[in-house]
Coordinates of C-alpha atoms in Angstrom, one line a residue:
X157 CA -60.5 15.5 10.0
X158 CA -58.9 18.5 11.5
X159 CA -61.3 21.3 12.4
X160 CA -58.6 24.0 12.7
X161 CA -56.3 22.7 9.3
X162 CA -53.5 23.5 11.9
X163 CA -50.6 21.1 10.9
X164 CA -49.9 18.1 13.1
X165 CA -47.1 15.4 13.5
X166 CA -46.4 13.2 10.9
X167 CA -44.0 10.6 9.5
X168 CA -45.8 10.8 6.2
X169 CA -47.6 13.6 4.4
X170 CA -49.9 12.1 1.6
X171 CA -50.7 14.9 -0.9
X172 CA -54.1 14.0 -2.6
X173 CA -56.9 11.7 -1.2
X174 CA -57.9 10.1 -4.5
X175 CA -57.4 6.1 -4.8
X176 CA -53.4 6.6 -4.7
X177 CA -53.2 8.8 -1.7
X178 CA -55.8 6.7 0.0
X179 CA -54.6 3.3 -0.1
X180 CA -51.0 4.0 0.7
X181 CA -52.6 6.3 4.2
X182 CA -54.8 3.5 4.8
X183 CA -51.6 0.9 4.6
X184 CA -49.2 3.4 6.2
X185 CA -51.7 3.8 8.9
X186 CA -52.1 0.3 9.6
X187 CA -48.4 -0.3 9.9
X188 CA -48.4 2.3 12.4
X189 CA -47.0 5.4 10.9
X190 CA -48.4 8.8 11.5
X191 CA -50.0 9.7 8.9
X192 CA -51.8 13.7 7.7
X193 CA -53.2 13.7 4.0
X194 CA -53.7 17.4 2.4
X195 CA -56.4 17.6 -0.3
X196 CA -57.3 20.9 -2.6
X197 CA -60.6 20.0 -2.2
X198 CA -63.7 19.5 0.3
X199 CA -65.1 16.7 2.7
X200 CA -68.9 15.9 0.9
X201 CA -71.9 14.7 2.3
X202 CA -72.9 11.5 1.3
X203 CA -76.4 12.3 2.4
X204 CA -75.7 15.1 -0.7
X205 CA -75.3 12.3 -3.2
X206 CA -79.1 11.8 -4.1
X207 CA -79.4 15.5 -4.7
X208 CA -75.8 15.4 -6.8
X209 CA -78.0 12.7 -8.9
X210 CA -80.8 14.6 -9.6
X211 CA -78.5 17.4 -10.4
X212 CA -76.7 15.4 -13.0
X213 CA -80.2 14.3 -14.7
X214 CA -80.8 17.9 -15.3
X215 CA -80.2 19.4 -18.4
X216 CA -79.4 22.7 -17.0
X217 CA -76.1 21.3 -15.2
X218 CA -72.9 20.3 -16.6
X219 CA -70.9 17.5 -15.2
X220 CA -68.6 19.5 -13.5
X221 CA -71.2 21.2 -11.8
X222 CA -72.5 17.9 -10.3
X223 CA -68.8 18.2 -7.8
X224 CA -68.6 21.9 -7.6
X225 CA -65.7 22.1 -10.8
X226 CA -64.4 25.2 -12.1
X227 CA -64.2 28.9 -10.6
X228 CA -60.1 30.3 -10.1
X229 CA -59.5 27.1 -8.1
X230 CA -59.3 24.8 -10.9
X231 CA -58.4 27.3 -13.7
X232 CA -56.3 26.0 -16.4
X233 CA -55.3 26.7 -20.3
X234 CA -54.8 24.8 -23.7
X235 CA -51.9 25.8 -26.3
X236 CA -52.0 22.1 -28.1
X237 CA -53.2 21.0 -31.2
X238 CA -56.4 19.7 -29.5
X239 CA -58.2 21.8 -26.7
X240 CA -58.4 19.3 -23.7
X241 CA -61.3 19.6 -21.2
X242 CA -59.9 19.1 -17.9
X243 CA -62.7 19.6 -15.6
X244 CA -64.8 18.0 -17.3
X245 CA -63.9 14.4 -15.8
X246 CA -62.3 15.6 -12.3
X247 CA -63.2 15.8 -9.0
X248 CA -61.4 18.0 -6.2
X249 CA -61.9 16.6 -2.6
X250 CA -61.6 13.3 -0.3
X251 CA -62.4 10.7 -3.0
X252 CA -61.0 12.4 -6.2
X253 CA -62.2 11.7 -9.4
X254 CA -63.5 7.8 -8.3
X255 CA -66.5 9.9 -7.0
X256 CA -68.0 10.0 -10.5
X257 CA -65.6 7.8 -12.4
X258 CA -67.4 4.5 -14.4
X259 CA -65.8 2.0 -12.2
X260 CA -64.5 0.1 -14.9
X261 CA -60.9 -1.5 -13.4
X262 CA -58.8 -4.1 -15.8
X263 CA -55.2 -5.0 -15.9
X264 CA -52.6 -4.3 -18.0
X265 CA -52.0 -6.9 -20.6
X266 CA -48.4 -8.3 -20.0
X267 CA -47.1 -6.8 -23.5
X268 CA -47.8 -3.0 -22.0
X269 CA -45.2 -3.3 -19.9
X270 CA -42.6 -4.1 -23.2
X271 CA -44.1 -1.7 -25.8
X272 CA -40.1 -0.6 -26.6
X273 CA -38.9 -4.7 -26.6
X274 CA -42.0 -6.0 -28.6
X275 CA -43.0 -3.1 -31.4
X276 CA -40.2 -0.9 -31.2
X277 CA -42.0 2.3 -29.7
X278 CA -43.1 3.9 -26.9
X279 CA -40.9 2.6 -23.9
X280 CA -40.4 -0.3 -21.5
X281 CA -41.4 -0.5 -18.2
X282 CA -38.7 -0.6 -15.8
X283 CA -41.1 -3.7 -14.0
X284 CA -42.9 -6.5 -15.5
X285 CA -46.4 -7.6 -15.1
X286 CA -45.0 -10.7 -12.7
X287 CA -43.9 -7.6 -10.5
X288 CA -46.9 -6.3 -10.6
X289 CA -49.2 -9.0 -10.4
X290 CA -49.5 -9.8 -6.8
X291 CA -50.6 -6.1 -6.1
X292 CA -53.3 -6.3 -8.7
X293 CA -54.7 -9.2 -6.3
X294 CA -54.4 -7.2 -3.3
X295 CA -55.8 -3.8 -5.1
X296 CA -59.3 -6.2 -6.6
X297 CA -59.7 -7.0 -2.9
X298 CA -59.6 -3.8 -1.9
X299 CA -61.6 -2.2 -4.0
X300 CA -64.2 -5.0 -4.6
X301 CA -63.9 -6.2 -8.0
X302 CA -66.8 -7.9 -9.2
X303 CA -65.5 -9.8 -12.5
X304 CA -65.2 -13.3 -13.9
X305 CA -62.3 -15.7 -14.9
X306 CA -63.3 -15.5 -18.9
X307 CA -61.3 -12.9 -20.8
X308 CA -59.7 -15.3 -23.2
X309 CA -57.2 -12.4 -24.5
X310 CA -56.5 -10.8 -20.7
X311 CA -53.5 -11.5 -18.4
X312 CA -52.8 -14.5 -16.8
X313 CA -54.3 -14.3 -13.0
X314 CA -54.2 -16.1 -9.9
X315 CA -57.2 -16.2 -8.4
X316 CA -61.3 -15.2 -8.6
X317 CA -62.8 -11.8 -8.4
X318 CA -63.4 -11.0 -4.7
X319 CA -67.1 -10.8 -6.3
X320 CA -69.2 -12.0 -9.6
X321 CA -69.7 -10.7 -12.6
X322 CA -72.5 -8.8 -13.4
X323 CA -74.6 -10.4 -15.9
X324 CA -74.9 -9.7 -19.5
X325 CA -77.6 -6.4 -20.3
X326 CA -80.6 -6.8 -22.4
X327 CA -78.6 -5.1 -25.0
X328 CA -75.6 -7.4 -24.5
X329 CA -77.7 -10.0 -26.5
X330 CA -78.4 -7.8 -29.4
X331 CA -74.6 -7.3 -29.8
X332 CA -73.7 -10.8 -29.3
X333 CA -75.7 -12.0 -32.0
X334 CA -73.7 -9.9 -34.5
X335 CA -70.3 -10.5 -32.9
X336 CA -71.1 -14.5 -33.1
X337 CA -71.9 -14.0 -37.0
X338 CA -68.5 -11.6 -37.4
X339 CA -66.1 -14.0 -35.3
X340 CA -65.8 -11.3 -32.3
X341 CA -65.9 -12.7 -28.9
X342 CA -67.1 -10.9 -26.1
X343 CA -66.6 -11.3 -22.3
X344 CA -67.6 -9.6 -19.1
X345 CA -66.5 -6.4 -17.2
X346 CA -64.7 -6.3 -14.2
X347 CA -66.5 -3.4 -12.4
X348 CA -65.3 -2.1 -8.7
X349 CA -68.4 -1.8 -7.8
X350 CA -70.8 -4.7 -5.9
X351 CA -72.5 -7.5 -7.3
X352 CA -73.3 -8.7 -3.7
X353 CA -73.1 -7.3 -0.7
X354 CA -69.0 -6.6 0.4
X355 CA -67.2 -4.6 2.7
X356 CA -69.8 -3.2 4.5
X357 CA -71.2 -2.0 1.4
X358 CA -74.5 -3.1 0.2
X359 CA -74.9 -4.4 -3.6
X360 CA -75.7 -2.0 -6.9
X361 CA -79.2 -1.1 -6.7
X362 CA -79.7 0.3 -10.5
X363 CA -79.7 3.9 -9.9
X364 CA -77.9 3.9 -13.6
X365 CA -75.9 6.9 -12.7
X366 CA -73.0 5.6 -12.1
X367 CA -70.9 8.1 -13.8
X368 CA -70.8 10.9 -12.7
X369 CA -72.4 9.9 -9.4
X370 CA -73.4 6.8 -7.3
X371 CA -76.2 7.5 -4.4
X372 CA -75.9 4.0 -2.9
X373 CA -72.4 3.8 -2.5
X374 CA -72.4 0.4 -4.1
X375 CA -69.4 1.4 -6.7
X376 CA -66.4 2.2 -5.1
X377 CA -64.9 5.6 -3.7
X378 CA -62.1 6.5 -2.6
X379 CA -63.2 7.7 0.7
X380 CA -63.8 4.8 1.9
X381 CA -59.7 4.4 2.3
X382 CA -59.7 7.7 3.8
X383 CA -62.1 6.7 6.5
X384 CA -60.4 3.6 7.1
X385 CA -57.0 5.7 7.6
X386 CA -58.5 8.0 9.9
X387 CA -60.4 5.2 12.0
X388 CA -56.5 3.8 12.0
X389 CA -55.3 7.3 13.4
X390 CA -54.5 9.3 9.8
X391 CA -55.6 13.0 9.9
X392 CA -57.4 14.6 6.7
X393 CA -56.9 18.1 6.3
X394 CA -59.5 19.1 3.4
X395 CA -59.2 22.5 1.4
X396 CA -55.3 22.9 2.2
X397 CA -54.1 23.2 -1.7
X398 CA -50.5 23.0 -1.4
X399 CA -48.7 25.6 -2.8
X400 CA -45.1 24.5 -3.1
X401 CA -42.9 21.9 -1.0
X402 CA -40.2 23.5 0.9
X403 CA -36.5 21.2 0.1
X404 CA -33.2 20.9 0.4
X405 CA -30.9 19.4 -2.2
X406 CA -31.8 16.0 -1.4
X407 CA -35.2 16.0 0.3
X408 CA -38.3 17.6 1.2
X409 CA -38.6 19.4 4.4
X410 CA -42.3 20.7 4.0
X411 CA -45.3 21.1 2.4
X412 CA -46.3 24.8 2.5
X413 CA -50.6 24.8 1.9
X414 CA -53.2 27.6 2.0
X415 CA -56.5 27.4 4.3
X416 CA -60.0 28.7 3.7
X417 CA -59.4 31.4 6.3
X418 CA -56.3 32.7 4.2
X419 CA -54.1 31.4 6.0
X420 CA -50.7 29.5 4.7
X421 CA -49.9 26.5 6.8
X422 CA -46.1 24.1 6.7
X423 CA -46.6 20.5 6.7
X424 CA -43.8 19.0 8.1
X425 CA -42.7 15.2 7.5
X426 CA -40.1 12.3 7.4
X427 CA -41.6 11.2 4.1
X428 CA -43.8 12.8 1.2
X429 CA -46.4 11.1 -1.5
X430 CA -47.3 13.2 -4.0
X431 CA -50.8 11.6 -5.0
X432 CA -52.5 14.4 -7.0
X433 CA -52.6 12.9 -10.4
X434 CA -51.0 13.8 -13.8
X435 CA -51.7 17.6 -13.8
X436 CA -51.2 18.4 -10.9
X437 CA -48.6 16.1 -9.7
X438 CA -46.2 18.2 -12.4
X439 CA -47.3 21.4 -11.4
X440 CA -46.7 21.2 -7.8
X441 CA -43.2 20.3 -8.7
X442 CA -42.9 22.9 -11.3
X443 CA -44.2 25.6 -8.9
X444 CA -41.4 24.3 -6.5
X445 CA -39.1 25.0 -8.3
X446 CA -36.0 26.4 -6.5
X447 CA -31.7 27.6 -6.8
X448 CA -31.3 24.0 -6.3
X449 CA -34.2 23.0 -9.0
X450 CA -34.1 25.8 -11.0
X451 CA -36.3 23.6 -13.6
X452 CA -38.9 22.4 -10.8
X453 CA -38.5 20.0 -8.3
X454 CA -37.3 16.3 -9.1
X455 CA -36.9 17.3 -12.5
X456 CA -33.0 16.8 -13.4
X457 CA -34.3 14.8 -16.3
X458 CA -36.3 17.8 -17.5
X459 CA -39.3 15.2 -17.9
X460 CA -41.3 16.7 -15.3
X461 CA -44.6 17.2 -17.0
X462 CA -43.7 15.8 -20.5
X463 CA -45.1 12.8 -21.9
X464 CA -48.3 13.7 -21.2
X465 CA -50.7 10.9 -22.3
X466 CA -54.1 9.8 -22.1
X467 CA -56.9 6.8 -24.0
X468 CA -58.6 8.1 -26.6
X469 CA -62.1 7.6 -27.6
X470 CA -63.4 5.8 -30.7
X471 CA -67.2 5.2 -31.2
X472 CA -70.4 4.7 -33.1
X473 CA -74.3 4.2 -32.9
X474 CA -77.4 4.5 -34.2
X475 CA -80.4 3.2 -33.9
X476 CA -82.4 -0.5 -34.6
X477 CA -85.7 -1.0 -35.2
X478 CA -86.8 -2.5 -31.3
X479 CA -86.5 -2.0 -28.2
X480 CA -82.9 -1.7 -26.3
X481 CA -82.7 -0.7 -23.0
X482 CA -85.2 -2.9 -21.6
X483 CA -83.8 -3.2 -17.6
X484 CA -81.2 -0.3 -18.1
X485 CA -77.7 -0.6 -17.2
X486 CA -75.6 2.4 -16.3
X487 CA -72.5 0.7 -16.8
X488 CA -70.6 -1.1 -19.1
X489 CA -71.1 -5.3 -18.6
X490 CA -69.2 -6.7 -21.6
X491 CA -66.0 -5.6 -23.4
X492 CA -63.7 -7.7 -26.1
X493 CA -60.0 -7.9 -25.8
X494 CA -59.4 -10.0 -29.4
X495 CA -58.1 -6.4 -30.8
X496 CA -55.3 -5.7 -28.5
X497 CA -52.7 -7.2 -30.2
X498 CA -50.4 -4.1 -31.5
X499 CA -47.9 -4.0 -33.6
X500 CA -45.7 -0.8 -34.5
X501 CA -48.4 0.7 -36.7
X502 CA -51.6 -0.2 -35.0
X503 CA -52.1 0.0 -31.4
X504 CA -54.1 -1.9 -28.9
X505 CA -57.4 -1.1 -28.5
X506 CA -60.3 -2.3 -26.1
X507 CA -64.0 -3.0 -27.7
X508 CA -66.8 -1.5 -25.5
X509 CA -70.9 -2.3 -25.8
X510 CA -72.9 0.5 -24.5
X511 CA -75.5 -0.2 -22.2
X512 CA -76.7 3.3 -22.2
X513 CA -76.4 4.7 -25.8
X514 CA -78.6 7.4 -26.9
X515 CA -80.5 10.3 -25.1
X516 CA -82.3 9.7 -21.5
X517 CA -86.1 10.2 -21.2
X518 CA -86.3 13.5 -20.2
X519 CA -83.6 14.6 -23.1
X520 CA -85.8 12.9 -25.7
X521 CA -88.9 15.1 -23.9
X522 CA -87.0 18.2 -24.0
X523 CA -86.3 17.7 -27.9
X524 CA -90.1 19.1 -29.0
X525 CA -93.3 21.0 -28.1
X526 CA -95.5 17.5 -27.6
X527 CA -97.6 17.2 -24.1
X528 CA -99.8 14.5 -22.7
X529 CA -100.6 11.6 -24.9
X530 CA -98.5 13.1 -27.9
X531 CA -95.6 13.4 -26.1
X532 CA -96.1 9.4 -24.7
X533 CA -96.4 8.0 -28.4
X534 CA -93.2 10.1 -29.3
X535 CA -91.6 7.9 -26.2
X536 CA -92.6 5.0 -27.2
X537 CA -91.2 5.7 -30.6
X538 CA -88.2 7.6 -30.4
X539 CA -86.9 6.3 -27.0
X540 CA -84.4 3.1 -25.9
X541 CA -84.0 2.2 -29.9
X542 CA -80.5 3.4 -29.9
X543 CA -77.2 1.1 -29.9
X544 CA -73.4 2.2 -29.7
X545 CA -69.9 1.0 -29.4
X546 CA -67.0 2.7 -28.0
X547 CA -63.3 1.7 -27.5
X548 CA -60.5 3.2 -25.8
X549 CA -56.9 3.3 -28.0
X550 CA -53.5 3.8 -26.7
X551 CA -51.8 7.0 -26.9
X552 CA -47.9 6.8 -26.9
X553 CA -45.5 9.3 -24.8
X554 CA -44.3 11.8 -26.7
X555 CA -42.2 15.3 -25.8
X556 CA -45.0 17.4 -27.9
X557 CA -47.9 16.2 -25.2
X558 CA -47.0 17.9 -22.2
X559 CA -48.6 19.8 -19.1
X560 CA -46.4 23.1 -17.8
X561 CA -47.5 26.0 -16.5
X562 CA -49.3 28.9 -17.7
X563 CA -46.9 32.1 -18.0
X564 CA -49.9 34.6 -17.8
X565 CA -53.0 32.9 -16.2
X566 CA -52.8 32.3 -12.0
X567 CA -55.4 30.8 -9.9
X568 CA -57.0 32.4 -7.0
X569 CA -53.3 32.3 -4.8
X570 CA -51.4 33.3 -7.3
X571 CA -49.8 30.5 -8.9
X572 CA -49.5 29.4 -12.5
X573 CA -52.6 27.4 -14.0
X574 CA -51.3 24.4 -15.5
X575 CA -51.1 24.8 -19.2
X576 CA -52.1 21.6 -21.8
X577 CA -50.5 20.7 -24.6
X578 CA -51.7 17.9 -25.9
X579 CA -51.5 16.4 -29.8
X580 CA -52.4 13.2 -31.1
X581 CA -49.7 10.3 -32.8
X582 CA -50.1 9.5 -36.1
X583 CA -50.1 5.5 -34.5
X584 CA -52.9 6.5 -32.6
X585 CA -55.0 8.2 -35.5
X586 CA -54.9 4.6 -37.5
X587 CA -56.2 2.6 -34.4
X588 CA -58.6 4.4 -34.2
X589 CA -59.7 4.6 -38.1
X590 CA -59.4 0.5 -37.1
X591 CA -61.8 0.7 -34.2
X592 CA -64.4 2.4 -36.2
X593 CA -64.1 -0.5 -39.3
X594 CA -64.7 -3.1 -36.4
X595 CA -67.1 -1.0 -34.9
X596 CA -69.6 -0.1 -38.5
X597 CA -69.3 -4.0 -39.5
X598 CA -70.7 -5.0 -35.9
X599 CA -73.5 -2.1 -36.3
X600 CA -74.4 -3.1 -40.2
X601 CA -74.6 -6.9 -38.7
X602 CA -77.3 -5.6 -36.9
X603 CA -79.0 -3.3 -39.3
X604 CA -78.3 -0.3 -37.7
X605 CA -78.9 3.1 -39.1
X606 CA -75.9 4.5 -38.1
X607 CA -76.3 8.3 -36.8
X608 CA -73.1 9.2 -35.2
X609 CA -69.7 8.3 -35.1
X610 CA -66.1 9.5 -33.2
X611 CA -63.0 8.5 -35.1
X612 CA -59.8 9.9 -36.2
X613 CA -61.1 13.4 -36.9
X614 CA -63.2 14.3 -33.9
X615 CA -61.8 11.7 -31.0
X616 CA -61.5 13.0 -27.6
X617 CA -60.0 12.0 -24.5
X618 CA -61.5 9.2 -21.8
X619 CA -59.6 11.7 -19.2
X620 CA -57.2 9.3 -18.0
X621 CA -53.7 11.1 -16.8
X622 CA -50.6 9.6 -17.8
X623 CA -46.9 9.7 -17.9
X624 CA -46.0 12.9 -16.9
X625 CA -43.8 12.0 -14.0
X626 CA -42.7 8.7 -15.5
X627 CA -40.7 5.5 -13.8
X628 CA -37.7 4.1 -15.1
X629 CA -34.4 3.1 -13.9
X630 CA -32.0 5.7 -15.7
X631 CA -32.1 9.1 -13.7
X632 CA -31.6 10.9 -17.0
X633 CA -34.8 9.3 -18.8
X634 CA -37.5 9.2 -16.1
X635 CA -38.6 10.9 -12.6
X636 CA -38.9 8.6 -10.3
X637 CA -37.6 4.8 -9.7
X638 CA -39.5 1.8 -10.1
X639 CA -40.1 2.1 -6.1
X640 CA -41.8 5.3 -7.2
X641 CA -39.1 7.3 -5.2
X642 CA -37.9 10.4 -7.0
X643 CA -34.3 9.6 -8.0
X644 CA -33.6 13.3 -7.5
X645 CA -35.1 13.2 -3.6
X646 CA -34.8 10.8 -1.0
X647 CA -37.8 11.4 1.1
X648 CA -40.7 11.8 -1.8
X649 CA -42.0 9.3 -3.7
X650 CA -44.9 9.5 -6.3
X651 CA -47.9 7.2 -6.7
X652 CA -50.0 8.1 -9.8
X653 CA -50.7 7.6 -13.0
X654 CA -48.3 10.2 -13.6
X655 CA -45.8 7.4 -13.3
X656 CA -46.7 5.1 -15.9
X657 CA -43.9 4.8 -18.8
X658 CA -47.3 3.6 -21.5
X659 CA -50.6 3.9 -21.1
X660 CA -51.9 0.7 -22.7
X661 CA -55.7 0.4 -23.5
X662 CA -57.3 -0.2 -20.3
X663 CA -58.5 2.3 -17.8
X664 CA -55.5 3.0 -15.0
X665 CA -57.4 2.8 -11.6
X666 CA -56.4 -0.7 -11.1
X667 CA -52.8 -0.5 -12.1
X668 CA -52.7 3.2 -9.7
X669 CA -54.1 1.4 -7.0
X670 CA -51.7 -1.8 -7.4
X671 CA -48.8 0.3 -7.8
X672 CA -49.9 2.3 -4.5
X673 CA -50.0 -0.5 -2.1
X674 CA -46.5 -1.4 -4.0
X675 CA -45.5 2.1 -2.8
X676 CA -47.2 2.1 0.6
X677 CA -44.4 -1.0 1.2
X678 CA -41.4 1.1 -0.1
X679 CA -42.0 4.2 2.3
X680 CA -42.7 1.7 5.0
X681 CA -39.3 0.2 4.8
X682 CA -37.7 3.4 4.3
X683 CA -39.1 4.5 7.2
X684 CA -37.8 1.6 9.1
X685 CA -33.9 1.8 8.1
X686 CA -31.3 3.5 8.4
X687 CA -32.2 6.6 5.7
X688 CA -34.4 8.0 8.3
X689 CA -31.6 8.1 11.2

């Protein structure tokens, strides 16, 4: 990591060190290139992480104070239907948000990538899932994917998990008792995080805090790409937001970035990434906006930030009259796929079993005045009872979602915040009304008093960043190819969830990661020919 932020020689400039920008520096470094990755945010200890823990089981802290969220830095606004919390699920620094993400990593089902063919909306992807398929092996190895073969209703694949499944939770039993009796089947998680030891990395060791932090380092980070680039000769400047990229017509020449010190530093490179997710991936092209791009950078389609999409959250529990959380799981271990089928009124949805519903011990103290014995019998009673179900439900791109910049807010250099508008289909608000009929009949198979519920009225988002910078192979209907080069640029290419034309109803890590080591081999061969002479 550079101790000065000075900038250095590159052939590539990764902007971003989440799971994007850090598999394509770690590739690019291996195949030799000179590589220098900016990120907004800091370098953290991982001797910090137990303290980050026992910040996150306090009830004083919020979850974005566990990574230092908020402040002018990470300012933003709402002027949707819905408000949307954006720091809430984000992390700014070497790692991004996999630092406290759940670690949950599935493929696309092959019908996400024909939404448009199959049910007449949303859009096609301008790649199948054949195209796509061989990087979804390579991105499981990389992250360590510990999964098994038995998803009945997944994608076809090619080979194991790089690691086994977990095994079913305690509660996992309870609900499979109920699914057997309603005709549901369930199946098994694949979870990037270690079953066994891999990688250098030692096994999970139960620390159930998985989200929003891991002490052990047993689920994976992104960091541990950004180390491996920089053992491979990649330099990591930390706290060097960028500001705007400098361009031509046709190309990038530099990425302009501020420094602790107040300082403003230019990047220079044969090649960008932008790898900074779907807020701020638009904004930096919006606030590069230019006599050439008078709209923001890349943005001839005047799609640059529109489409915004994320999963959205259905869910409902209660409690059951014994125990639950005997050997507590902080992750999810078991899932069902038989509801993804979608037609043009109902969407795909994925059925999640909580292994972790209800409040932890010290909420459930905190709740009255009892001490001593008192408070012990309450425990006993009123703790690890509670059951719930969650699923995530596809949202589709629309022109009314979109991030863009706030005309009268600035962060702490100056620049518009990036403004949210986000609304809700009316495709969307039936799957889940859908989820939560599945969801009450596997609760009331278990005679469960049912205490709280998220459906069409009060869903929120899983803070999963889609389609604002979206592939396609008409210039006039998407951003960026299906290379993930900008049509509008020659030398900048995007990797992100930004890029995806549907969301499906799976969380994106795996398909970002697959489609950056598909990337990682575009900008190495465009490095190697002729473009670059």
């Amino acid at each position: 990591m550079s101790a000065d932020r000075s900038p250095v020689e590159a052939d590539v400039c990764v902007i971003g060190a989440g799971p994007a920008g850090a598999l394509v520096a770690d590739r690019l470094a291996d195949a030799g290139h000179d590589v220098v990755i900016l990120d907004a945010g800091p370098r953290f200890d991982e001797s910090d992480r137990i303290e980050r823990m026992e910040r996150a089981l306090r009830p004083a802290y919020d979850r974005p104070d566990v990574w230092g969220m908020g402040g002018e830095r990470d300012a933003h606004s709402n002027s949707g239907e819905r408000p949307y919390p954006l720091n809430h699920a984000r992390v700014k620094g070497i790692g991004g948000s996999t630092l406290h993400w759940q670690g949950m990593v599935m493929r696309l089902h092959e019908a996400d990538f024909e939404t448009r063919s199959r049910h007449g909306v949303g859009r096609d992807w301008p790649i199948s899932y054949g195209d796509l398929r061989p990087y979804y092996a390579a991105a499981e190895r990389e992250l360590g994917v510990a999964g098994a073969d038995d998803n009945p209703f997944g994608p076809p694949r090619e080979e194991p998990f790089p690691m086994p499944a977990f095994a079913p939770s305690y509660s996992d039993g309870l609900f499979a008792e109920a699914c057997e009796q309603l005709g549901i089947a369930m199946h098994s998680v694949p979870n990037a995080r270690n079953s066994e030891p891999y990688d250098d990395r030692g096994a999970c060791v139960g620390y159930g805090t998985c989200q929003p932090v891991c002490p052990s380092g047993a689920k994976y980070g992104a960091d541990v790409h950004v180390r491996a680039a920089e053992e491979k000769g990649a330099t990591v400047i930390d706290r060097a937001p960028v500001q705007h990229l400098d361009h031509g017509a046709d190309s990038i020449r530099a990425a302009a970035y501020a420094t602790p010190d107040g300082e403003t530093h230019e990047q220079e490179a044969d090649a960008f990434v932008l790898a900074c997710g779907g807020v701020e991936t638009p904004r930096l092209l919006l606030l590069s906006a230019s006599q050439d791009y008078p709209d923001g950078l890349a943005n001839s389609s005047g799609l640059v930030g529109s489409c915004f999409m994320d999963h959205l959250f259905a869910g409902m529990g209660g409690t059951v009259d014994e125990p639950t959380r005997q050997n507590h799981v902080g992750f999810l271990t078991s899932e069902s796929h038989q509801f993804y089928d979608a037609d043009a009124e109902i969407g795909p949805f994925k059925l999640e079993f909580f292994n972790y519903a209800g409040p932890s011990p010290v909420e459930t103290a905190l709740e009255g005045d009892e001490w001593g014995d008192a408070l012990l019998d309450r425990l006993r009673t009123d703790y690890g009872t509670h059951v719930g179900l969650g699923a995530l439900v596809e949202q589709l791109p629309r022109e009314e979602s979109y991030i863009g910049l706030d005309p009268d807010r600035t962060d702490g250099h100056g620049n518009p915040v990036p403004r949210i508008h986000w609304s809700v289909d009316d495709r969307a608000l039936r799957t889940l009304e859908r989820a939560n009929e599945i969801q009450r009949a596997v609760l009331e198979e278990m005679d469960a008093e049912i205490t709280w519920a998220v459906g069409p009225e009060n869903t929120g988002p899983a803070y999963h960043h889609m389609g604002t910078t979206r592939m396609g192979e008409d210039p006039d209907e998407s951003v960026v190819d299906p290379d993930l080069r900008t049509h509008d640029l020659s030398n900048c290419w995007i990797a992100s969830s930004s890029v995806f034309p549907t969301g499906g109803a799976v969380n994106p890590t795996l398909t970002i990661a697959a489609l950056a080591l598909r990337t990682a081999e575009a900008v190495d061969d465009a490095l190697r020919s002729d473009w670059l002479v």
